[in-house]
PDB file of C-alpha atoms in Angstrom:
ATOM      1  CA  MET A   1      96.470  15.538  88.050  1.00  0.00           C
ATOM      2  CA  LYS A   2      98.554  17.902  90.155  1.00  0.00           C
ATOM      3  CA  SER A   3      95.889  18.033  92.858  1.00  0.00           C
ATOM      4  CA  LEU A   4      95.818  14.236  92.986  1.00  0.00           C
ATOM      5  CA  CYS A   5      99.599  14.092  93.319  1.00  0.00           C
ATOM      6  CA  LEU A   6      99.516  16.694  96.068  1.00  0.00           C
ATOM      7  CA  ALA A   7      96.859  14.763  97.960  1.00  0.00           C
ATOM      8  CA  ALA A   8      98.899  11.583  97.687  1.00  0.00           C
ATOM      9  CA  ALA A   9     102.026  13.323  98.937  1.00  0.00           C
ATOM     10  CA  LEU A  10     100.165  14.834 101.871  1.00  0.00           C
ATOM     11  CA  ALA A  11      98.755  11.447 102.768  1.00  0.00           C
ATOM     12  CA  GLY A  12     102.311  10.195 103.237  1.00  0.00           C
ATOM     13  CA  ILE A  13     102.638  12.381 106.323  1.00  0.00           C
ATOM     14  CA  THR A  14      99.724  10.617 107.992  1.00  0.00           C
ATOM     15  CA  LEU A  15     101.156   7.214 107.138  1.00  0.00           C
ATOM     16  CA  ALA A  16     104.437   8.153 108.814  1.00  0.00           C
ATOM     17  CA  VAL A  17     102.698   8.769 112.125  1.00  0.00           C
ATOM     18  CA  SER A  18     101.674   5.145 112.540  1.00  0.00           C
ATOM     19  CA  ALA A  19     104.929   3.571 111.411  1.00  0.00           C
ATOM     20  CA  PRO A  20     106.546   1.296 114.028  1.00  0.00           C
ATOM     21  CA  VAL A  21     109.694   2.640 115.651  1.00  0.00           C
ATOM     22  CA  LEU A  22     112.102   1.576 118.375  1.00  0.00           C
ATOM     23  CA  ALA A  23     111.619   2.767 121.947  1.00  0.00           C
ATOM     24  CA  GLN A  24     113.890   5.511 123.243  1.00  0.00           C
ATOM     25  CA  ASP A  25     115.739   5.307 126.549  1.00  0.00           C
ATOM     26  CA  PHE A  26     115.419   7.841 129.360  1.00  0.00           C
ATOM     27  CA  PRO A  27     116.664  10.009 130.917  1.00  0.00           C
ATOM     28  CA  VAL A  28     116.965  12.446 128.004  1.00  0.00           C
ATOM     29  CA  THR A  29     118.974  15.677 128.133  1.00  0.00           C
ATOM     30  CA  LEU A  30     118.172  18.666 125.938  1.00  0.00           C
ATOM     31  CA  THR A  31     120.347  21.774 125.626  1.00  0.00           C
ATOM     32  CA  HIS A  32     118.808  25.215 125.053  1.00  0.00           C
ATOM     33  CA  GLU A  33     119.380  28.918 125.720  1.00  0.00           C
ATOM     34  CA  TYR A  34     119.164  28.607 129.489  1.00  0.00           C
ATOM     35  CA  GLY A  35     121.202  25.466 129.970  1.00  0.00           C
ATOM     36  CA  GLU A  36     120.277  21.791 130.028  1.00  0.00           C
ATOM     37  CA  THR A  37     116.988  20.109 130.837  1.00  0.00           C
ATOM     38  CA  VAL A  38     116.921  16.519 131.987  1.00  0.00           C
ATOM     39  CA  ILE A  39     113.714  14.590 131.347  1.00  0.00           C
ATOM     40  CA  PRO A  40     113.939  11.617 133.715  1.00  0.00           C
ATOM     41  CA  ALA A  41     111.183   9.418 132.270  1.00  0.00           C
ATOM     42  CA  ARG A  42     108.752   9.249 129.377  1.00  0.00           C
ATOM     43  CA  PRO A  43     106.437  12.240 129.908  1.00  0.00           C
ATOM     44  CA  GLU A  44     102.706  11.661 130.101  1.00  0.00           C
ATOM     45  CA  ARG A  45     101.309  15.124 130.871  1.00  0.00           C
ATOM     46  CA  ILE A  46     102.721  17.680 128.429  1.00  0.00           C
ATOM     47  CA  ALA A  47     102.065  21.423 128.407  1.00  0.00           C
ATOM     48  CA  THR A  48     103.218  23.653 125.551  1.00  0.00           C
ATOM     49  CA  ILE A  49     104.028  27.353 125.226  1.00  0.00           C
ATOM     50  CA  GLY A  50     104.518  29.368 122.035  1.00  0.00           C
ATOM     51  CA  TRP A  51     104.041  27.944 118.552  1.00  0.00           C
ATOM     52  CA  MET A  52     104.715  24.617 116.787  1.00  0.00           C
ATOM     53  CA  SER A  53     105.269  22.437 119.867  1.00  0.00           C
ATOM     54  CA  GLN A  54     101.631  21.449 120.260  1.00  0.00           C
ATOM     55  CA  ASP A  55     101.533  20.421 116.591  1.00  0.00           C
ATOM     56  CA  ALA A  56     104.552  18.168 116.953  1.00  0.00           C
ATOM     57  CA  VAL A  57     103.163  16.559 120.121  1.00  0.00           C
ATOM     58  CA  LEU A  58      99.876  15.795 118.365  1.00  0.00           C
ATOM     59  CA  ALA A  59     101.598  14.520 115.225  1.00  0.00           C
ATOM     60  CA  LEU A  60     103.470  12.095 117.468  1.00  0.00           C
ATOM     61  CA  GLY A  61     100.172  10.731 118.714  1.00  0.00           C
ATOM     62  CA  ARG A  62      99.915  12.501 122.071  1.00  0.00           C
ATOM     63  CA  VAL A  63      97.320  15.041 123.245  1.00  0.00           C
ATOM     64  CA  PRO A  64      98.848  17.711 125.514  1.00  0.00           C
ATOM     65  CA  VAL A  65      97.155  18.612 128.781  1.00  0.00           C
ATOM     66  CA  GLY A  66      97.563  22.315 128.023  1.00  0.00           C
ATOM     67  CA  ILE A  67      98.207  24.479 124.965  1.00  0.00           C
ATOM     68  CA  PRO A  68      98.160  28.213 124.176  1.00  0.00           C
ATOM     69  CA  LEU A  69      94.762  29.770 123.518  1.00  0.00           C
ATOM     70  CA  GLN A  70      94.601  30.885 119.889  1.00  0.00           C
ATOM     71  CA  THR A  71      92.318  33.890 119.798  1.00  0.00           C
ATOM     72  CA  TRP A  72      93.775  35.051 116.441  1.00  0.00           C
ATOM     73  CA  GLY A  73      93.056  32.423 113.788  1.00  0.00           C
ATOM     74  CA  GLY A  74      91.505  29.865 116.107  1.00  0.00           C
ATOM     75  CA  ASP A  75      87.929  28.589 116.177  1.00  0.00           C
ATOM     76  CA  GLU A  76      85.268  29.298 118.795  1.00  0.00           C
ATOM     77  CA  ASN A  77      87.283  27.174 121.228  1.00  0.00           C
ATOM     78  CA  GLY A  78      90.494  29.098 120.610  1.00  0.00           C
ATOM     79  CA  VAL A  79      92.029  26.168 118.717  1.00  0.00           C
ATOM     80  CA  LEU A  80      93.642  26.181 115.275  1.00  0.00           C
ATOM     81  CA  PRO A  81      91.864  23.996 112.684  1.00  0.00           C
ATOM     82  CA  TRP A  82      94.601  21.417 112.186  1.00  0.00           C
ATOM     83  CA  VAL A  83      95.029  21.114 115.947  1.00  0.00           C
ATOM     84  CA  ALA A  84      91.312  20.489 116.431  1.00  0.00           C
ATOM     85  CA  ALA A  85      91.377  17.887 113.641  1.00  0.00           C
ATOM     86  CA  ALA A  86      94.392  16.097 115.150  1.00  0.00           C
ATOM     87  CA  VAL A  87      92.798  15.936 118.604  1.00  0.00           C
ATOM     88  CA  ALA A  88      89.623  14.522 117.059  1.00  0.00           C
ATOM     89  CA  ASP A  89      91.615  11.956 115.083  1.00  0.00           C
ATOM     90  CA  LEU A  90      93.314  10.833 118.284  1.00  0.00           C
ATOM     91  CA  GLY A  91      89.962  10.492 120.025  1.00  0.00           C
ATOM     92  CA  GLY A  92      90.929  12.866 122.798  1.00  0.00           C
ATOM     93  CA  GLU A  93      89.381  15.888 124.453  1.00  0.00           C
ATOM     94  CA  LEU A  94      90.608  19.377 123.709  1.00  0.00           C
ATOM     95  CA  PRO A  95      93.469  20.351 126.026  1.00  0.00           C
ATOM     96  CA  ALA A  96      93.120  23.185 128.509  1.00  0.00           C
ATOM     97  CA  ARG A  97      93.871  26.499 126.784  1.00  0.00           C
ATOM     98  CA  TYR A  98      95.656  29.447 128.370  1.00  0.00           C
ATOM     99  CA  ASP A  99      96.840  32.865 127.265  1.00  0.00           C
ATOM    100  CA  ASP A 100     100.618  32.516 127.150  1.00  0.00           C
ATOM    101  CA  THR A 101     101.359  36.143 126.275  1.00  0.00           C
ATOM    102  CA  ALA A 102     101.910  36.394 130.041  1.00  0.00           C
ATOM    103  CA  ILE A 103     102.818  32.927 131.316  1.00  0.00           C
ATOM    104  CA  PRO A 104      99.938  31.659 133.511  1.00  0.00           C
ATOM    105  CA  PHE A 105     102.066  29.844 136.080  1.00  0.00           C
ATOM    106  CA  GLU A 106      99.213  28.952 138.419  1.00  0.00           C
ATOM    107  CA  GLN A 107      97.087  27.550 135.600  1.00  0.00           C
ATOM    108  CA  ILE A 108      99.962  25.462 134.283  1.00  0.00           C
ATOM    109  CA  LEU A 109     100.777  24.250 137.793  1.00  0.00           C
ATOM    110  CA  ALA A 110      97.164  23.104 138.212  1.00  0.00           C
ATOM    111  CA  LEU A 111      97.516  20.902 135.121  1.00  0.00           C
ATOM    112  CA  ASP A 112     100.251  18.920 136.897  1.00  0.00           C
ATOM    113  CA  PRO A 113     102.485  18.577 133.812  1.00  0.00           C
ATOM    114  CA  ASP A 114     105.589  16.418 133.807  1.00  0.00           C
ATOM    115  CA  LEU A 115     107.044  18.288 130.797  1.00  0.00           C
ATOM    116  CA  ILE A 116     106.723  21.872 129.516  1.00  0.00           C
ATOM    117  CA  LEU A 117     107.765  22.510 125.918  1.00  0.00           C
ATOM    118  CA  ALA A 118     108.650  26.001 124.658  1.00  0.00           C
ATOM    119  CA  PRO A 119     111.353  25.535 121.985  1.00  0.00           C
ATOM    120  CA  TYR A 120     109.666  28.065 119.642  1.00  0.00           C
ATOM    121  CA  SER A 121     108.802  30.949 121.934  1.00  0.00           C
ATOM    122  CA  ALA A 122     110.094  34.090 123.604  1.00  0.00           C
ATOM    123  CA  LEU A 123     110.380  32.540 127.050  1.00  0.00           C
ATOM    124  CA  THR A 124     112.489  34.702 129.372  1.00  0.00           C
ATOM    125  CA  GLU A 125     115.036  33.266 131.771  1.00  0.00           C
ATOM    126  CA  GLU A 126     112.889  34.277 134.736  1.00  0.00           C
ATOM    127  CA  GLU A 127     109.871  32.532 133.203  1.00  0.00           C
ATOM    128  CA  TYR A 128     111.983  29.485 132.432  1.00  0.00           C
ATOM    129  CA  ASN A 129     113.226  29.285 136.008  1.00  0.00           C
ATOM    130  CA  ARG A 130     109.708  29.512 137.418  1.00  0.00           C
ATOM    131  CA  LEU A 131     108.341  26.917 134.999  1.00  0.00           C
ATOM    132  CA  SER A 132     111.247  24.600 135.790  1.00  0.00           C
ATOM    133  CA  GLN A 133     110.009  24.510 139.371  1.00  0.00           C
ATOM    134  CA  ILE A 134     106.771  23.013 138.032  1.00  0.00           C
ATOM    135  CA  ALA A 135     108.255  20.490 135.578  1.00  0.00           C
ATOM    136  CA  PRO A 136     111.273  19.994 133.298  1.00  0.00           C
ATOM    137  CA  THR A 137     111.070  22.835 130.760  1.00  0.00           C
ATOM    138  CA  VAL A 138     112.635  23.074 127.300  1.00  0.00           C
ATOM    139  CA  ALA A 139     113.288  26.639 126.106  1.00  0.00           C
ATOM    140  CA  TRP A 140     114.369  28.083 122.777  1.00  0.00           C
ATOM    141  CA  THR A 141     117.839  27.985 121.216  1.00  0.00           C
ATOM    142  CA  GLY A 142     119.696  30.716 119.341  1.00  0.00           C
ATOM    143  CA  ALA A 143     117.085  33.479 119.286  1.00  0.00           C
ATOM    144  CA  VAL A 144     113.491  33.994 120.363  1.00  0.00           C
ATOM    145  CA  TRP A 145     110.881  32.796 117.883  1.00  0.00           C
ATOM    146  CA  SER A 146     113.535  30.995 115.869  1.00  0.00           C
ATOM    147  CA  GLY A 147     114.216  27.474 114.698  1.00  0.00           C
ATOM    148  CA  THR A 148     113.101  25.463 111.709  1.00  0.00           C
ATOM    149  CA  TRP A 149     109.991  23.314 111.878  1.00  0.00           C
ATOM    150  CA  GLN A 150     112.304  20.339 111.318  1.00  0.00           C
ATOM    151  CA  ASP A 151     114.380  21.206 114.384  1.00  0.00           C
ATOM    152  CA  ILE A 152     111.330  21.851 116.557  1.00  0.00           C
ATOM    153  CA  THR A 153     109.802  18.513 115.556  1.00  0.00           C
ATOM    154  CA  LEU A 154     113.004  16.645 116.387  1.00  0.00           C
ATOM    155  CA  ILE A 155     113.404  18.455 119.715  1.00  0.00           C
ATOM    156  CA  VAL A 156     109.850  17.560 120.699  1.00  0.00           C
ATOM    157  CA  GLY A 157     110.360  14.010 119.477  1.00  0.00           C
ATOM    158  CA  LYS A 158     113.464  13.569 121.609  1.00  0.00           C
ATOM    159  CA  ALA A 159     111.728  15.039 124.652  1.00  0.00           C
ATOM    160  CA  LEU A 160     108.833  12.605 124.263  1.00  0.00           C
ATOM    161  CA  GLY A 161     111.006   9.568 123.629  1.00  0.00           C
ATOM    162  CA  GLU A 162     109.895   9.500 119.988  1.00  0.00           C
ATOM    163  CA  GLU A 163     113.015  10.724 118.202  1.00  0.00           C
ATOM    164  CA  ALA A 164     112.916   8.105 115.431  1.00  0.00           C
ATOM    165  CA  ARG A 165     109.233   8.690 114.849  1.00  0.00           C
ATOM    166  CA  ALA A 166     109.813  12.448 114.708  1.00  0.00           C
ATOM    167  CA  ARG A 167     112.500  11.902 112.066  1.00  0.00           C
ATOM    168  CA  GLU A 168     110.004   9.944 109.977  1.00  0.00           C
ATOM    169  CA  LEU A 169     107.531  12.823 110.192  1.00  0.00           C
ATOM    170  CA  VAL A 170     110.188  15.327 109.146  1.00  0.00           C
ATOM    171  CA  ASP A 171     111.308  13.157 106.230  1.00  0.00           C
ATOM    172  CA  ALA A 172     107.717  12.650 105.053  1.00  0.00           C
ATOM    173  CA  THR A 173     106.968  16.380 105.209  1.00  0.00           C
ATOM    174  CA  ASP A 174     110.205  17.257 103.428  1.00  0.00           C
ATOM    175  CA  ALA A 175     109.243  14.734 100.734  1.00  0.00           C
ATOM    176  CA  THR A 176     105.846  16.391 100.392  1.00  0.00           C
ATOM    177  CA  LEU A 177     107.411  19.811  99.844  1.00  0.00           C
ATOM    178  CA  ALA A 178     109.890  18.365  97.339  1.00  0.00           C
ATOM    179  CA  ALA A 179     107.022  16.690  95.483  1.00  0.00           C
ATOM    180  CA  ILE A 180     105.173  20.003  95.261  1.00  0.00           C
ATOM    181  CA  ALA A 181     108.287  21.664  93.835  1.00  0.00           C
ATOM    182  CA  ALA A 182     108.601  18.900  91.236  1.00  0.00           C
ATOM    183  CA  GLU A 183     104.933  19.157  90.289  1.00  0.00           C
ATOM    184  CA  HIS A 184     105.138  22.939  89.845  1.00  0.00           C
ATOM    185  CA  PRO A 185     108.039  23.857  87.566  1.00  0.00           C
ATOM    186  CA  GLU A 186     106.527  27.343  87.315  1.00  0.00           C
ATOM    187  CA  PHE A 187     107.841  27.918  90.876  1.00  0.00           C
ATOM    188  CA  ALA A 188     111.456  27.104  90.057  1.00  0.00           C
ATOM    189  CA  GLY A 189     113.698  30.093  90.680  1.00  0.00           C
ATOM    190  CA  LYS A 190     110.835  32.602  90.873  1.00  0.00           C
ATOM    191  CA  THR A 191     111.477  35.222  93.517  1.00  0.00           C
ATOM    192  CA  PHE A 192     109.209  36.247  96.366  1.00  0.00           C
ATOM    193  CA  THR A 193     109.050  38.800  99.131  1.00  0.00           C
ATOM    194  CA  ILE A 194     106.798  38.063 102.098  1.00  0.00           C
ATOM    195  CA  GLY A 195     105.649  40.383 104.859  1.00  0.00           C
ATOM    196  CA  TRP A 196     102.905  42.345 106.574  1.00  0.00           C
ATOM    197  CA  GLY A 197     101.670  45.677 105.286  1.00  0.00           C
ATOM    198  CA  ASP A 198     101.521  48.226 108.094  1.00  0.00           C
ATOM    199  CA  PRO A 199      99.168  51.010 106.960  1.00  0.00           C
ATOM    200  CA  ALA A 200      99.707  53.114 110.080  1.00  0.00           C
ATOM    201  CA  ASN A 201     103.454  53.480 109.494  1.00  0.00           C
ATOM    202  CA  SER A 202     103.526  52.992 105.701  1.00  0.00           C
ATOM    203  CA  GLU A 203     105.939  50.089 106.116  1.00  0.00           C
ATOM    204  CA  LEU A 204     106.222  46.510 104.984  1.00  0.00           C
ATOM    205  CA  GLY A 205     107.407  44.163 107.719  1.00  0.00           C
ATOM    206  CA  VAL A 206     109.629  41.894 105.615  1.00  0.00           C
ATOM    207  CA  TYR A 207     110.409  38.373 106.817  1.00  0.00           C
ATOM    208  CA  VAL A 208     114.066  37.402 106.532  1.00  0.00           C
ATOM    209  CA  GLY A 209     115.745  34.201 105.431  1.00  0.00           C
ATOM    210  CA  THR A 210     115.844  32.637 108.900  1.00  0.00           C
ATOM    211  CA  ASP A 211     112.064  32.802 109.272  1.00  0.00           C
ATOM    212  CA  PRO A 212     110.303  29.409 108.935  1.00  0.00           C
ATOM    213  CA  ARG A 213     107.638  30.695 106.544  1.00  0.00           C
ATOM    214  CA  VAL A 214     110.375  31.875 104.175  1.00  0.00           C
ATOM    215  CA  GLN A 215     112.141  28.536 104.355  1.00  0.00           C
ATOM    216  CA  MET A 216     108.913  26.649 103.666  1.00  0.00           C
ATOM    217  CA  ILE A 217     108.238  28.644 100.493  1.00  0.00           C
ATOM    218  CA  GLU A 218     111.823  28.120  99.353  1.00  0.00           C
ATOM    219  CA  ASP A 219     111.313  24.383  99.848  1.00  0.00           C
ATOM    220  CA  ILE A 220     108.621  24.351  97.154  1.00  0.00           C
ATOM    221  CA  GLY A 221     110.961  25.930  94.622  1.00  0.00           C
ATOM    222  CA  LEU A 222     110.775  29.703  94.949  1.00  0.00           C
ATOM    223  CA  ARG A 223     113.702  31.928  95.914  1.00  0.00           C
ATOM    224  CA  LEU A 224     113.685  34.792  98.406  1.00  0.00           C
ATOM    225  CA  SER A 225     114.169  38.131  96.649  1.00  0.00           C
ATOM    226  CA  ASP A 226     117.685  39.523  96.664  1.00  0.00           C
ATOM    227  CA  GLY A 227     116.617  42.530  98.724  1.00  0.00           C
ATOM    228  CA  ALA A 228     115.017  40.427 101.451  1.00  0.00           C
ATOM    229  CA  ALA A 229     117.844  37.873 101.381  1.00  0.00           C
ATOM    230  CA  ALA A 230     120.373  40.656 102.021  1.00  0.00           C
ATOM    231  CA  PHE A 231     118.898  41.442 105.417  1.00  0.00           C
ATOM    232  CA  GLY A 232     120.842  40.191 108.387  1.00  0.00           C
ATOM    233  CA  SER A 233     118.809  40.637 111.515  1.00  0.00           C
ATOM    234  CA  GLU A 234     118.461  39.158 114.954  1.00  0.00           C
ATOM    235  CA  ASN A 235     114.745  39.632 114.493  1.00  0.00           C
ATOM    236  CA  PHE A 236     112.625  37.560 112.130  1.00  0.00           C
ATOM    237  CA  TYR A 237     111.500  40.607 110.137  1.00  0.00           C
ATOM    238  CA  VAL A 238     112.755  44.022 109.048  1.00  0.00           C
ATOM    239  CA  PRO A 239     110.471  47.060 108.559  1.00  0.00           C
ATOM    240  CA  VAL A 240     110.920  48.692 105.149  1.00  0.00           C
ATOM    241  CA  ALA A 241     109.316  52.016 104.238  1.00  0.00           C
ATOM    242  CA  TYR A 242     107.027  51.900 101.226  1.00  0.00           C
ATOM    243  CA  GLU A 243     109.340  54.388  99.513  1.00  0.00           C
ATOM    244  CA  ASN A 244     112.056  51.704  99.490  1.00  0.00           C
ATOM    245  CA  LEU A 245     109.968  48.790  98.247  1.00  0.00           C
ATOM    246  CA  ASP A 246     111.724  48.720  94.876  1.00  0.00           C
ATOM    247  CA  SER A 247     114.681  47.132  96.663  1.00  0.00           C
ATOM    248  CA  LEU A 248     112.401  44.150  97.356  1.00  0.00           C
ATOM    249  CA  ASP A 249     111.173  43.638  93.810  1.00  0.00           C
ATOM    250  CA  ALA A 250     110.111  40.051  93.154  1.00  0.00           C
ATOM    251  CA  ASP A 251     108.003  37.858  90.900  1.00  0.00           C
ATOM    252  CA  VAL A 252     105.399  37.657  93.642  1.00  0.00           C
ATOM    253  CA  LEU A 253     104.681  39.619  96.787  1.00  0.00           C
ATOM    254  CA  ILE A 254     103.001  37.673  99.590  1.00  0.00           C
ATOM    255  CA  THR A 255     101.426  39.620 102.436  1.00  0.00           C
ATOM    256  CA  TRP A 256      99.035  38.883 105.249  1.00  0.00           C
ATOM    257  CA  GLN A 257      96.583  41.375 106.656  1.00  0.00           C
ATOM    258  CA  GLY A 258      94.383  41.209 109.715  1.00  0.00           C
ATOM    259  CA  ASP A 259      91.184  41.963 107.834  1.00  0.00           C
ATOM    260  CA  GLN A 260      89.768  43.515 104.681  1.00  0.00           C
ATOM    261  CA  ALA A 261      89.774  47.025 106.155  1.00  0.00           C
ATOM    262  CA  GLU A 262      93.503  46.770 106.850  1.00  0.00           C
ATOM    263  CA  LEU A 263      94.143  45.498 103.326  1.00  0.00           C
ATOM    264  CA  ASP A 264      92.094  48.342 101.852  1.00  0.00           C
ATOM    265  CA  ALA A 265      94.146  50.843 103.842  1.00  0.00           C
ATOM    266  CA  VAL A 266      97.409  49.326 102.573  1.00  0.00           C
ATOM    267  CA  LEU A 267      96.243  49.299  98.945  1.00  0.00           C
ATOM    268  CA  ALA A 268      95.033  52.896  99.254  1.00  0.00           C
ATOM    269  CA  ASN A 269      98.619  54.044  99.660  1.00  0.00           C
ATOM    270  CA  PRO A 270      99.701  55.103  96.147  1.00  0.00           C
ATOM    271  CA  VAL A 271     103.362  54.209  96.748  1.00  0.00           C
ATOM    272  CA  PHE A 272     102.446  50.656  97.789  1.00  0.00           C
ATOM    273  CA  ALA A 273      99.997  50.358  94.897  1.00  0.00           C
ATOM    274  CA  ARG A 274     102.768  51.257  92.411  1.00  0.00           C
ATOM    275  CA  PHE A 275     105.145  48.567  93.740  1.00  0.00           C
ATOM    276  CA  GLY A 276     105.882  46.214  90.821  1.00  0.00           C
ATOM    277  CA  PRO A 277     104.267  42.964  92.029  1.00  0.00           C
ATOM    278  CA  VAL A 278     101.200  44.826  93.289  1.00  0.00           C
ATOM    279  CA  ALA A 279     100.731  46.848  90.105  1.00  0.00           C
ATOM    280  CA  SER A 280     101.142  43.749  87.930  1.00  0.00           C
ATOM    281  CA  GLY A 281      98.653  41.641  89.898  1.00  0.00           C
ATOM    282  CA  HIS A 282     101.353  39.403  91.378  1.00  0.00           C
ATOM    283  CA  HIS A 283     100.240  40.100  94.941  1.00  0.00           C
ATOM    284  CA  LEU A 284      99.048  37.139  97.008  1.00  0.00           C
ATOM    285  CA  VAL A 285      97.122  38.309 100.055  1.00  0.00           C
ATOM    286  CA  MET A 286      96.289  36.099 103.031  1.00  0.00           C
ATOM    287  CA  LEU A 287      93.222  37.299 104.926  1.00  0.00           C
ATOM    288  CA  ASP A 288      92.134  33.985 106.447  1.00  0.00           C
ATOM    289  CA  ARG A 289      93.735  34.126 109.894  1.00  0.00           C
ATOM    290  CA  GLY A 290      94.026  30.359 110.110  1.00  0.00           C
ATOM    291  CA  PHE A 291      95.919  30.436 106.811  1.00  0.00           C
ATOM    292  CA  VAL A 292      98.188  33.161 108.184  1.00  0.00           C
ATOM    293  CA  MET A 293      98.953  31.111 111.294  1.00  0.00           C
ATOM    294  CA  ALA A 294      99.585  27.966 109.245  1.00  0.00           C
ATOM    295  CA  THR A 295     102.258  29.735 107.220  1.00  0.00           C
ATOM    296  CA  SER A 296     103.631  31.810 110.107  1.00  0.00           C
ATOM    297  CA  ALA A 297     104.563  28.766 112.172  1.00  0.00           C
ATOM    298  CA  PRO A 298     104.773  25.839 109.761  1.00  0.00           C
ATOM    299  CA  SER A 299     104.742  22.375 111.286  1.00  0.00           C
ATOM    300  CA  VAL A 300     104.245  18.785 110.239  1.00  0.00           C
ATOM    301  CA  LEU A 301     100.513  19.357 110.870  1.00  0.00           C
ATOM    302  CA  SER A 302     100.023  22.856 109.474  1.00  0.00           C
ATOM    303  CA  ILE A 303     102.128  22.460 106.319  1.00  0.00           C
ATOM    304  CA  PRO A 304      99.678  20.064 104.597  1.00  0.00           C
ATOM    305  CA  TRP A 305      96.824  22.356 105.610  1.00  0.00           C
ATOM    306  CA  SER A 306      98.527  25.499 104.264  1.00  0.00           C
ATOM    307  CA  MET A 307      99.780  23.869 101.046  1.00  0.00           C
ATOM    308  CA  GLU A 308      96.207  23.100  99.981  1.00  0.00           C
ATOM    309  CA  LYS A 309      95.608  26.857  99.974  1.00  0.00           C
ATOM    310  CA  LEU A 310      99.004  28.325  99.107  1.00  0.00           C
ATOM    311  CA  VAL A 311     100.011  26.160  96.145  1.00  0.00           C
ATOM    312  CA  PRO A 312      96.973  26.866  93.900  1.00  0.00           C
ATOM    313  CA  GLU A 313      97.221  30.609  94.598  1.00  0.00           C
ATOM    314  CA  LEU A 314     100.927  30.778  93.820  1.00  0.00           C
ATOM    315  CA  SER A 315     100.454  28.681  90.693  1.00  0.00           C
ATOM    316  CA  ARG A 316      97.664  30.945  89.451  1.00  0.00           C
ATOM    317  CA  ILE A 317      99.638  34.149  90.042  1.00  0.00           C
ATOM    318  CA  LEU A 318     102.909  32.896  88.557  1.00  0.00           C
ATOM    319  CA  ALA A 319     101.157  31.480  85.500  1.00  0.00           C
ATOM    320  CA  GLU A 320      99.763  34.916  84.601  1.00  0.00           C
TER     321      GLU A 320
END
């Protein structure tokens, strides 16, 4: 029954995409870290940098002309699974892909974009200025790699002239997460710590309360552990030595690892192995790189995809 309810809730997100909405007037002005960007007319050729933006563009029914190449977690084409599915659903061709770890200005210029979206990225001011010479560019706000999936969706929606439609997508996705929380009372109030086990340095990179993956898990009813919630950091994670893991005790520990060998190395550390959630079998490990990416940068497209995997695993562990 729960799986049927989850499927029905997830379907609501798709229905929201096709709902009729009112047109939005241009020009549109967006404020970000490096000032204001004016988008003079409805953009037709959209390039994205960083995470989340491409998902929001696709969810709003548009196929970008260029997106970041996803070598970690992507398929043979360097595309994440929910992105490939959305492009196919829209009947389009895969966008050009580029490695945005170093902004490929010439490649982006060749795509002739009329809008460049990077609201969830680490775009520098110099990079922003150069991209702005190609097309109106929207940078991040507050801190690099920060911002909720709700905010990113609404920013992209406003930039595309689809602000009302973006709000519908956000509301539908929020309703899905609330429905999951209601369907799983075993999640209510249970604590979690989430991070990456670093075997080389014997540290756990702990994600803090401002990180979107933390917020997504809280939205389905769990609560960030007191130790992790106490961190105040300008970064999205804090490294914690294995010797201090007791300060992060929780009902469940969630970690991602790059591969089985890395996980084996983490578990071989006796201090990590003695940590309460690990020793009690309350350790949820994500090895599927697509799954890791879906939770690392949740979006209106990746959240349904990740929930199909995350919810049953959490339910199983917390029921034990």
